[in-house]
CSV table of C-alpha atoms in Angstrom, one decimal:
chain,number,residue,atom,x,y,z
A,1,MET,CA,-8.9,-7.6,30.5
A,2,ARG,CA,-10.2,-6.0,33.8
A,3,VAL,CA,-7.8,-3.1,34.8
A,4,ILE,CA,-7.6,-1.1,38.0
A,5,ILE,CA,-5.4,2.2,37.3
A,6,CYS,CA,-4.3,4.3,40.7
A,7,GLY,CA,-3.4,7.7,39.6
A,8,ALA,CA,-4.9,9.9,36.6
A,9,ASP,CA,-1.7,11.9,36.1
A,10,GLN,CA,-0.5,12.1,32.4
A,11,VAL,CA,1.1,8.6,33.5
A,12,GLY,CA,-2.0,7.2,34.6
A,13,SER,CA,-4.0,8.7,31.8
A,14,SER,CA,-2.0,7.6,29.2
A,15,ILE,CA,-1.8,4.0,30.2
A,16,ALA,CA,-5.7,4.0,30.2
A,17,ALA,CA,-5.8,5.6,26.8
A,18,TYR,CA,-3.6,2.4,25.7
A,19,LEU,CA,-5.5,0.1,27.4
A,20,SER,CA,-9.1,1.4,26.5
A,21,ARG,CA,-8.2,1.1,22.7
A,22,GLU,CA,-7.9,-2.6,23.3
A,23,ASP,CA,-11.0,-2.7,24.5
A,24,ASN,CA,-9.8,-3.8,28.3
A,25,ASP,CA,-12.7,-3.0,30.8
A,26,VAL,CA,-10.5,-0.2,33.0
A,27,THR,CA,-11.3,1.9,35.7
A,28,VAL,CA,-9.2,4.5,36.7
A,29,ILE,CA,-9.0,5.8,40.5
A,30,ASP,CA,-7.8,9.2,42.0
A,31,VAL,CA,-8.4,11.3,44.9
A,32,ALA,CA,-9.1,14.3,42.8
A,33,SER,CA,-12.5,14.5,40.9
A,34,GLU,CA,-11.7,17.0,38.4
A,35,ASN,CA,-8.4,14.7,37.5
A,36,LEU,CA,-11.2,12.2,36.3
A,37,SER,CA,-13.6,14.4,35.2
A,38,HIS,CA,-10.6,14.8,31.9
A,39,ILE,CA,-10.3,11.6,31.8
A,40,ASN,CA,-14.2,10.8,31.8
A,41,ASN,CA,-14.3,13.4,29.0
A,42,SER,CA,-11.8,11.9,26.6
A,43,LEU,CA,-11.8,7.6,27.3
A,44,ASP,CA,-14.1,5.2,27.4
A,45,VAL,CA,-13.3,4.1,31.3
A,46,ASN,CA,-14.7,3.9,34.2
A,47,THR,CA,-14.0,6.0,37.2
A,48,VAL,CA,-13.9,5.9,40.9
A,49,THR,CA,-13.0,9.0,43.3
A,50,GLY,CA,-11.1,7.9,46.2
A,51,ASN,CA,-7.9,6.8,48.0
A,52,PRO,CA,-6.6,4.1,46.0
A,53,SER,CA,-5.0,2.6,49.0
A,54,ASP,CA,-8.7,1.9,50.6
A,55,PRO,CA,-10.1,-1.2,50.4
A,56,ASP,CA,-13.3,-0.1,49.8
A,57,THR,CA,-12.2,2.0,47.2
A,58,LEU,CA,-10.4,-0.7,45.5
A,59,ASN,CA,-13.8,-2.9,46.0
A,60,ASN,CA,-15.8,0.0,44.6
A,61,ALA,CA,-13.1,-0.6,41.3
A,62,GLY,CA,-13.8,-3.7,41.1
A,63,ALA,CA,-11.1,-5.5,42.8
A,64,ASN,CA,-12.5,-8.6,43.3
A,65,GLU,CA,-12.5,-8.9,39.4
A,66,CYS,CA,-9.5,-7.2,38.2
A,67,ASP,CA,-6.8,-9.0,36.5
A,68,LEU,CA,-3.8,-6.2,37.2
A,69,ILE,CA,-3.5,-3.7,39.5
A,70,ILE,CA,-1.1,-0.5,37.7
A,71,ALA,CA,-0.3,1.8,40.7
A,72,VAL,CA,1.0,5.1,39.4
A,73,THR,CA,0.5,7.8,41.8
A,74,ASP,CA,2.9,10.2,42.5
A,75,GLN,CA,3.2,8.7,46.1
A,76,ASP,CA,5.4,5.4,46.3
A,77,GLU,CA,3.3,4.3,49.8
A,78,ILE,CA,0.0,4.7,48.3
A,79,ASN,CA,1.4,2.6,45.0
A,80,MET,CA,2.9,-0.2,47.7
A,81,VAL,CA,-0.3,-0.3,49.5
A,82,ALA,CA,-2.5,-0.6,47.0
A,83,CYS,CA,-1.1,-3.4,45.4
A,84,GLN,CA,-0.6,-4.9,48.7
A,85,ILE,CA,-4.2,-4.4,49.4
A,86,GLY,CA,-5.0,-5.7,45.9
A,87,HIS,CA,-3.0,-9.2,46.6
A,88,SER,CA,-4.1,-9.8,50.2
A,89,LEU,CA,-7.3,-8.5,50.1
A,90,PHE,CA,-8.8,-9.5,46.0
A,91,GLY,CA,-6.1,-11.7,44.8
A,92,ILE,CA,-5.2,-9.6,42.1
A,93,PRO,CA,-3.0,-11.7,39.6
A,94,LYS,CA,-0.7,-9.0,38.3
A,95,LYS,CA,0.7,-5.8,40.2
A,96,ILE,CA,3.1,-3.0,38.6
A,97,ALA,CA,4.4,-0.1,41.0
A,98,ARG,CA,5.9,3.4,40.4
A,99,ILE,CA,8.3,3.5,42.8
A,100,ARG,CA,10.8,7.1,43.3
A,101,LYS,CA,12.2,6.7,46.9
A,102,GLN,CA,15.8,5.1,46.5
A,103,SER,CA,15.9,3.8,49.6
A,104,TYR,CA,12.8,1.6,48.4
A,105,LEU,CA,15.3,0.2,45.6
A,106,ASP,CA,18.5,-0.3,47.5
A,107,PRO,CA,19.2,-3.6,46.5
A,108,SER,CA,20.2,-4.4,50.5
A,109,TRP,CA,15.8,-4.6,50.8
A,110,ALA,CA,15.3,-6.2,47.5
A,111,ASN,CA,13.4,-9.1,49.4
A,112,LEU,CA,10.7,-6.4,51.4
A,113,PHE,CA,9.0,-6.9,47.5
A,114,SER,CA,9.0,-10.6,47.6
A,115,ARG,CA,5.9,-12.8,47.6
A,116,ALA,CA,6.0,-13.4,51.1
A,117,HIS,CA,6.2,-9.8,51.8
A,118,MET,CA,4.7,-7.2,49.8
A,119,PRO,CA,4.4,-8.8,46.5
A,120,ILE,CA,4.9,-6.5,43.8
A,121,ASP,CA,5.4,-7.9,40.4
A,122,VAL,CA,6.9,-5.1,38.3
A,123,ILE,CA,8.6,-1.8,39.9
A,124,ILE,CA,8.9,1.2,38.0
A,125,SER,CA,11.5,3.4,39.2
A,126,PRO,CA,11.2,6.8,36.7
A,127,GLU,CA,14.5,8.3,38.2
A,128,ILE,CA,16.6,5.2,37.1
A,129,LEU,CA,14.6,4.5,33.4
A,130,ILE,CA,15.1,8.5,32.5
A,131,ALA,CA,18.9,7.8,33.3
A,132,ASP,CA,19.2,4.9,31.6
A,133,ASP,CA,17.5,6.8,28.2
A,134,ILE,CA,19.7,9.8,29.0
A,135,VAL,CA,23.0,7.3,28.7
A,136,GLN,CA,21.8,5.4,25.7
A,137,ARG,CA,21.6,8.5,23.9
A,138,LEU,CA,24.7,10.1,24.8
A,139,SER,CA,26.4,7.2,23.7
A,140,ILE,CA,25.1,7.8,20.2
A,141,PRO,CA,26.3,11.6,19.8
A,142,GLY,CA,23.9,13.7,17.7
A,143,THR,CA,20.7,11.7,18.1
A,144,THR,CA,17.6,13.1,19.2
A,145,THR,CA,16.2,9.7,20.1
A,146,ALA,CA,18.0,6.0,20.5
A,147,VAL,CA,16.0,3.3,21.1
A,148,SER,CA,17.8,-0.4,21.4
A,149,LEU,CA,15.9,-3.1,19.3
A,150,GLY,CA,16.1,-6.8,19.1
A,151,GLY,CA,18.4,-7.0,22.2
A,152,GLY,CA,20.9,-4.4,20.9
A,153,LYS,CA,21.4,-5.8,17.5
A,154,ALA,CA,19.0,-2.6,15.7
A,155,HIS,CA,18.3,0.8,17.0
A,156,LEU,CA,16.0,3.6,16.4
A,157,VAL,CA,17.6,6.9,16.2
A,158,GLY,CA,16.2,10.1,15.6
A,159,VAL,CA,18.5,13.0,13.7
A,160,VAL,CA,18.2,16.6,12.6
A,161,CYS,CA,18.8,17.0,9.2
A,162,MET,CA,21.1,20.3,9.3
A,163,GLU,CA,22.8,22.5,6.3
A,164,ASP,CA,25.3,20.3,6.3
A,165,CYS,CA,23.8,17.2,5.9
A,166,PRO,CA,25.1,15.4,2.6
A,167,VAL,CA,21.9,13.8,2.0
A,168,LEU,CA,19.9,16.9,1.5
A,169,HIS,CA,17.6,17.1,-1.7
A,170,THR,CA,18.3,13.4,-2.6
A,171,PRO,CA,15.6,11.0,-3.0
A,172,LEU,CA,15.3,8.6,-0.4
A,173,GLY,CA,15.3,5.4,-2.8
A,174,GLN,CA,18.8,6.6,-3.9
A,175,LEU,CA,20.3,6.2,-0.2
A,176,ASP,CA,20.7,2.5,-0.5
A,177,LYS,CA,22.5,3.2,-3.8
A,178,LEU,CA,24.4,6.2,-2.5
A,179,PHE,CA,25.7,3.7,0.8
A,180,PRO,CA,24.9,0.0,-0.4
A,181,ASP,CA,27.5,-1.6,2.6
A,182,LEU,CA,25.0,0.0,4.9
A,183,SER,CA,21.6,-1.0,6.7
A,184,PHE,CA,19.7,1.7,7.5
A,185,SER,CA,16.2,2.9,6.5
A,186,ILE,CA,14.5,6.0,7.2
A,187,VAL,CA,11.0,4.9,8.6
A,188,SER,CA,9.4,8.7,9.5
A,189,LEU,CA,9.8,12.2,9.3
A,190,THR,CA,8.7,15.3,11.3
A,191,ARG,CA,8.6,18.3,9.3
A,192,GLY,CA,7.8,21.3,11.2
A,193,THR,CA,4.4,20.0,13.1
A,194,LYS,CA,4.0,17.3,10.8
A,195,ASN,CA,4.7,13.7,11.2
A,196,ILE,CA,5.5,11.8,7.5
A,197,ILE,CA,5.3,8.2,6.6
A,198,PRO,CA,7.8,9.1,3.2
A,199,ASP,CA,7.8,7.0,0.3
A,200,GLU,CA,11.1,7.0,-2.1
A,201,ASN,CA,10.4,10.0,-3.9
A,202,ASP,CA,10.5,12.1,-0.7
A,203,MET,CA,13.7,14.2,-0.1
A,204,LEU,CA,15.2,15.7,3.8
A,205,GLU,CA,14.8,18.9,3.6
A,206,VAL,CA,17.2,21.7,6.1
A,207,GLY,CA,15.0,21.2,9.5
A,208,ASP,CA,13.7,17.7,9.3
A,209,GLU,CA,14.0,15.0,12.2
A,210,ALA,CA,14.4,11.6,10.4
A,211,TYR,CA,13.9,8.5,12.5
A,212,ILE,CA,16.2,6.0,11.1
A,213,ILE,CA,16.1,2.1,12.0
A,214,VAL,CA,19.8,1.0,11.6
A,215,ASP,CA,21.7,-2.2,11.9
A,216,SER,CA,24.0,-1.6,15.0
A,217,ILE,CA,27.1,-2.2,13.7
A,218,HIS,CA,26.7,0.6,11.3
A,219,ILE,CA,25.5,3.6,13.7
A,220,ARG,CA,28.7,5.6,13.6
A,221,ARG,CA,28.6,5.4,9.8
A,222,VAL,CA,24.9,6.5,9.2
A,223,MET,CA,25.2,9.4,11.9
A,224,ALA,CA,28.4,10.7,9.6
A,225,ALA,CA,26.0,9.9,6.3
A,226,PHE,CA,23.4,12.4,8.2
A,227,GLY,CA,26.5,15.2,8.7
A,228,HIS,CA,26.3,14.0,12.6
A,229,LEU,CA,30.2,13.1,13.5
A,230,GLU,CA,29.9,14.6,16.9
A,231,LYS,CA,32.1,12.8,19.3
A,232,GLU,CA,30.9,11.2,22.5
A,233,ALA,CA,30.7,14.0,25.4
A,234,ARG,CA,33.5,13.6,28.1
A,235,LYS,CA,32.9,17.2,29.1
A,236,ILE,CA,29.2,17.4,31.2
A,237,ILE,CA,27.1,19.6,33.0
A,238,ILE,CA,23.6,18.7,35.0
A,239,SER,CA,21.9,21.1,36.2
A,240,GLY,CA,19.5,19.6,39.0
A,241,GLY,CA,20.8,17.3,42.2
A,242,GLY,CA,17.5,15.5,42.1
A,243,ASN,CA,16.9,11.8,42.2
A,244,ILE,CA,17.1,11.7,38.4
A,245,GLY,CA,20.3,13.2,38.4
A,246,ILE,CA,21.8,11.4,41.2
A,247,SER,CA,21.0,8.3,39.5
A,248,LEU,CA,22.6,9.5,36.0
A,249,ILE,CA,25.9,10.6,37.3
A,250,LYS,CA,26.2,7.4,39.0
A,251,LYS,CA,25.7,5.3,35.7
A,252,LEU,CA,27.7,7.7,33.8
A,253,GLN,CA,30.8,7.0,36.0
A,254,LYS,CA,30.2,3.0,35.7
A,255,GLN,CA,30.1,3.3,32.1
A,256,ILE,CA,32.3,6.1,30.8
A,257,SER,CA,35.8,6.4,32.1
A,258,GLY,CA,37.2,9.9,31.9
A,259,LEU,CA,34.3,12.0,32.5
A,260,GLN,CA,34.6,15.5,33.6
A,261,LEU,CA,31.6,15.8,35.7
A,262,LYS,CA,29.6,19.0,36.7
A,263,ILE,CA,26.6,19.5,38.6
A,264,ILE,CA,25.0,22.6,39.5
A,265,GLU,CA,22.0,22.6,42.1
A,266,HIS,CA,20.4,25.8,43.5
A,267,ASN,CA,19.3,24.3,47.1
A,268,HIS,CA,22.5,24.9,49.5
A,269,ASP,CA,21.3,21.9,51.6
A,270,ARG,CA,20.9,19.7,48.6
A,271,ALA,CA,24.5,20.8,47.2
A,272,GLN,CA,25.9,19.6,50.4
A,273,PHE,CA,23.9,16.2,50.5
A,274,LEU,CA,25.1,15.9,46.9
A,275,SER,CA,29.2,16.5,48.1
A,276,GLU,CA,28.4,13.5,50.9
A,277,GLN,CA,27.1,11.1,48.2
A,278,LEU,CA,29.1,11.5,45.1
A,279,SER,CA,32.8,11.5,44.4
A,280,ASN,CA,34.9,13.0,41.8
A,281,ILE,CA,32.4,15.7,40.6
A,282,ILE,CA,32.5,19.3,41.1
A,283,ILE,CA,29.1,20.4,43.0
A,284,LEU,CA,28.5,24.3,42.1
A,285,ASN,CA,25.6,25.6,44.2
A,286,GLY,CA,23.5,28.2,42.3
A,287,ASN,CA,21.0,29.5,40.1
A,288,THR,CA,21.7,28.0,36.5
A,289,LEU,CA,19.9,31.0,35.1
A,290,GLU,CA,22.1,33.4,36.4
A,291,ARG,CA,25.3,34.1,34.3
A,292,GLY,CA,28.1,33.9,37.2
A,293,ILE,CA,27.4,30.6,38.0
A,294,MET,CA,27.4,29.2,34.2
A,295,GLU,CA,30.3,30.8,33.7
A,296,GLU,CA,31.6,29.2,36.8
A,297,ALA,CA,30.8,25.6,35.4
A,298,SER,CA,32.5,26.8,32.3
A,299,VAL,CA,29.5,26.1,30.2
A,300,ALA,CA,31.1,27.5,27.0
A,301,SER,CA,33.7,24.6,27.2
A,302,ALA,CA,31.0,22.0,27.6
A,303,GLU,CA,30.3,19.2,25.0
A,304,THR,CA,26.8,18.3,26.8
A,305,TYR,CA,24.6,20.2,29.3
A,306,ILE,CA,21.7,17.9,30.7
A,307,ALA,CA,18.8,20.1,32.3
A,308,LEU,CA,16.9,18.0,35.3
A,309,MET,CA,15.6,20.6,37.5
A,310,ASN,CA,11.7,20.1,38.4
A,311,ASP,CA,10.2,23.0,36.6
A,312,ASP,CA,10.0,22.6,32.4
A,313,GLU,CA,10.5,26.4,32.1
A,314,SER,CA,13.8,26.4,34.0
A,315,ASN,CA,15.0,23.5,31.8
A,316,ILE,CA,14.1,25.0,28.7
A,317,LEU,CA,15.6,28.4,29.7
A,318,GLY,CA,18.6,27.2,31.1
A,319,SER,CA,19.3,25.1,28.0
A,320,LEU,CA,19.0,28.0,26.1
A,321,LEU,CA,21.4,30.0,27.7
A,322,ALA,CA,23.8,27.2,27.7
A,323,LYS,CA,24.0,27.0,24.1
A,324,GLN,CA,24.2,31.4,24.0
A,325,TYR,CA,27.2,30.5,26.2
A,326,GLY,CA,28.8,28.3,23.6
A,327,CYS,CA,27.9,24.8,25.2
A,328,GLU,CA,27.7,22.2,21.9
A,329,ARG,CA,24.4,20.3,22.7
A,330,VAL,CA,21.9,20.6,25.3
A,331,VAL,CA,19.4,17.7,26.7
A,332,THR,CA,16.6,19.1,28.3
A,333,LEU,CA,13.9,17.3,30.8
A,334,VAL,CA,10.3,18.2,29.8
A,335,ASN,CA,7.2,17.0,31.5
A,336,ASN,CA,4.5,19.4,29.8
A,337,ASN,CA,3.1,18.3,26.6
A,338,ALA,CA,2.2,21.9,25.7
A,339,TYR,CA,5.8,22.8,25.7
A,340,TYR,CA,7.0,19.6,23.1
A,341,PRO,CA,6.3,21.4,19.5
A,342,LEU,CA,8.3,24.7,20.6
A,343,VAL,CA,11.8,22.6,21.6
A,344,GLY,CA,12.9,21.9,18.0
A,345,PRO,CA,12.1,25.2,16.9
A,346,LEU,CA,14.3,26.9,20.1
A,347,GLY,CA,17.3,25.2,18.9
A,348,ILE,CA,17.2,22.5,21.9
A,349,ASP,CA,19.0,19.3,20.5
A,350,THR,CA,16.9,16.5,22.3
A,351,MET,CA,13.8,16.5,24.6
A,352,VAL,CA,13.3,13.5,27.5
A,353,SER,CA,10.1,13.2,27.8
A,354,PRO,CA,9.4,11.2,31.2
A,355,LYS,CA,5.6,10.5,30.4
A,356,SER,CA,6.9,8.6,27.2
A,357,ILE,CA,9.8,6.7,28.5
A,358,ILE,CA,7.5,5.6,31.8
A,359,VAL,CA,4.3,4.5,29.6
A,360,SER,CA,6.8,2.6,27.0
A,361,ASN,CA,8.5,0.3,29.8
A,362,ILE,CA,5.0,-0.4,31.7
A,363,MET,CA,3.3,-1.6,28.7
A,364,GLN,CA,6.1,-3.7,27.7
A,365,HIS,CA,5.6,-5.2,31.1
A,366,VAL,CA,1.7,-5.6,30.7
A,367,ARG,CA,2.1,-7.0,27.4
A,368,ARG,CA,3.8,-10.3,26.8
A,369,GLY,CA,3.6,-13.2,24.0
A,370,ARG,CA,3.9,-12.1,20.8
A,371,ILE,CA,4.8,-8.1,21.5
A,372,VAL,CA,8.2,-7.8,22.7
A,373,SER,CA,8.6,-4.7,23.1
A,374,ILE,CA,6.7,-0.8,22.4
A,375,HIS,CA,8.4,2.3,22.0
A,376,ASN,CA,6.8,6.0,21.6
A,377,ILE,CA,7.8,8.9,19.2
A,378,HIS,CA,6.4,12.1,18.3
A,379,ASP,CA,5.0,12.4,21.5
A,380,GLY,CA,2.9,9.2,21.4
A,381,GLU,CA,1.5,9.4,17.9
A,382,THR,CA,3.4,7.1,16.7
A,383,GLU,CA,4.5,3.8,17.9
A,384,VAL,CA,7.3,1.1,17.1
A,385,MET,CA,6.6,-2.0,18.0
A,386,GLU,CA,9.1,-5.4,18.1
A,387,ILE,CA,6.8,-8.5,17.2
A,388,GLU,CA,7.8,-11.8,17.1
A,389,ILE,CA,6.1,-13.7,14.1
A,390,SER,CA,4.1,-17.3,15.2
A,391,ASP,CA,3.9,-20.0,12.6
A,392,SER,CA,0.4,-19.3,12.5
A,393,SER,CA,0.7,-15.9,11.8
A,394,ARG,CA,-1.6,-14.6,8.6
A,395,VAL,CA,1.8,-12.9,7.5
A,396,ALA,CA,4.3,-16.2,8.2
A,397,ASN,CA,5.8,-17.2,4.6
A,398,LYS,CA,4.6,-14.2,3.1
A,399,LEU,CA,6.4,-12.0,0.7
A,400,ILE,CA,6.1,-8.4,2.3
A,401,ALA,CA,4.6,-7.1,-1.2
A,402,ASP,CA,1.7,-9.6,-0.8
A,403,ILE,CA,0.9,-7.8,2.6
A,404,GLU,CA,-1.5,-4.8,2.6
A,405,LEU,CA,-0.7,-2.4,5.3
A,406,PRO,CA,-2.3,0.9,5.8
A,407,SER,CA,-0.7,3.8,4.5
A,408,THR,CA,0.7,4.9,7.9
A,409,VAL,CA,2.4,1.8,8.8
A,410,VAL,CA,5.9,0.3,7.8
A,411,ILE,CA,7.9,-2.7,8.2
A,412,GLY,CA,11.4,-1.0,8.9
A,413,ALA,CA,13.4,-3.6,10.2
A,414,ILE,CA,13.5,-7.9,10.4
A,415,ILE,CA,15.5,-9.5,12.9
A,416,ARG,CA,16.2,-12.9,12.0
A,417,ASP,CA,18.8,-14.9,14.1
A,418,GLU,CA,22.1,-12.6,14.4
A,419,LYS,CA,21.2,-10.6,11.3
A,420,VAL,CA,19.4,-7.3,10.6
A,421,ILE,CA,17.6,-7.3,7.5
A,422,ILE,CA,16.1,-4.0,5.9
A,423,PRO,CA,13.1,-5.0,3.9
A,424,LYS,CA,12.0,-4.8,0.6
A,425,GLU,CA,9.0,-6.2,-1.1
A,426,THR,CA,10.9,-9.2,-2.3
A,427,HIS,CA,11.5,-10.4,0.7
A,428,LYS,CA,9.7,-13.0,3.0
A,429,ILE,CA,8.6,-13.1,6.5
A,430,LEU,CA,9.0,-16.1,8.4
A,431,PRO,CA,8.0,-17.7,11.6
A,432,HIS,CA,10.0,-16.7,14.5
A,433,ASP,CA,11.2,-13.5,12.9
A,434,HIS,CA,11.5,-10.5,14.9
A,435,VAL,CA,9.5,-7.5,13.2
A,436,ILE,CA,10.2,-4.1,13.6
A,437,ILE,CA,6.6,-1.7,12.5
A,438,LEU,CA,6.2,1.5,12.9
A,439,SER,CA,2.7,2.6,13.3
A,440,SER,CA,0.2,5.2,13.4
A,441,ARG,CA,-1.4,5.2,16.8
A,442,GLU,CA,-4.6,5.0,15.3
A,443,HIS,CA,-3.4,1.8,13.2
A,444,ALA,CA,-1.8,0.2,16.3
A,445,ARG,CA,-4.6,-2.0,16.9
A,446,GLU,CA,-5.3,-2.9,13.2
A,447,VAL,CA,-1.8,-3.9,12.7
A,448,GLU,CA,-1.9,-6.3,15.5
A,449,LYS,CA,-5.1,-7.9,14.0
A,450,MET,CA,-3.6,-8.1,10.9
A,451,LEU,CA,-0.8,-10.1,12.3
A,452,SER,CA,-2.8,-12.2,14.1
A,453,VAL,CA,-0.9,-11.1,17.0
A,454,HIS,CA,-3.1,-12.3,19.9
A,455,VAL,CA,-2.0,-9.9,22.4
A,456,ASP,CA,-1.6,-11.9,26.1
A,457,PHE,CA,-1.6,-9.7,29.1
A,458,LEU,CA,-0.2,-10.8,32.7
């Protein structure tokens, strides 16, 4: 498949990395040659320097033979025009655009993106996606990661094992005997800087982050089994009144009753704008790095502090201060990959990676057919795939014991009809099962081939 990616920032380069690994012909366009130089040095892709909304640039990138255009520059208008030109002049079959400005996304103007006007097949709104991700995490208190699988029948959750975790130093193979009526499986551990695929003899240690696939009806009990009895937050402070903050507030007010929401915004004009746009919320104008504004917000009595400012350093420092002042839990938005290894040791409870959220969502729209969804953990080093097994698959009607998998690949769950099955070697995979597989990035493509999954695009 021939793909054009417009924009060579973290999102664009990550998508290029995914698609190039799968033997696609990928071309990346960006106005900044230094961004393309980095991609050329690390990926097997073509690059074109220029404006993606310029017909000559698209033509030089091979738009005449392109199957898919993904426009993810930081300017909505360029993304929209690139897709329009790709459709009108070059007949590109599928078009995906990242659009951030909320006025474009107003349902009143939905007809703008119809096939008769500006034919964009998939619109990605980072602010809405990030807000959805945070709401999902807040709905399961104590998690670092929360991913819905199988249409909500199962979840992948991340939990940090604290000193009071009841299952510390217990061989993982014994957990199903300790909790025979709970359906869950630990599929991965993060210990320091190491990502571990555990076996039945491994044991949890203090500070480990365990990734667990669990039947959704058992989530609360499994969280309790790992020492997380946190209640759902009702007193929430949000730092940063940008589009993400507004989207999050609207979703929280719609889905959760009885919330006490406060937002801290450093820009006076923006704070005034928020007061006009939002209701039933306290808006404070000030700097979250100043003790006075944190005390005015009563951060000591807050259950959750969410840092959504445009600056990673301010988000991290604000979160640490909130913890120091007595806030129970902090959720921190971090864009820069370099900070990811530091977040856990610093005491931040949950890190939100916009890049991972956006890339995972785009890849779900790119792929179709037997791969239902893809999610990233460990900053993209590990993929969680939901795959539907076809009648002709090489693993259909086989026992798991008879399937040779790489050591870094785990079958975490089988979703069959309405039931979530935590598989053992004696279980058989049947046609139409949805299989949840966790794989290291380097073996993901191998897993697809092994399962005879023909990765259909478009």
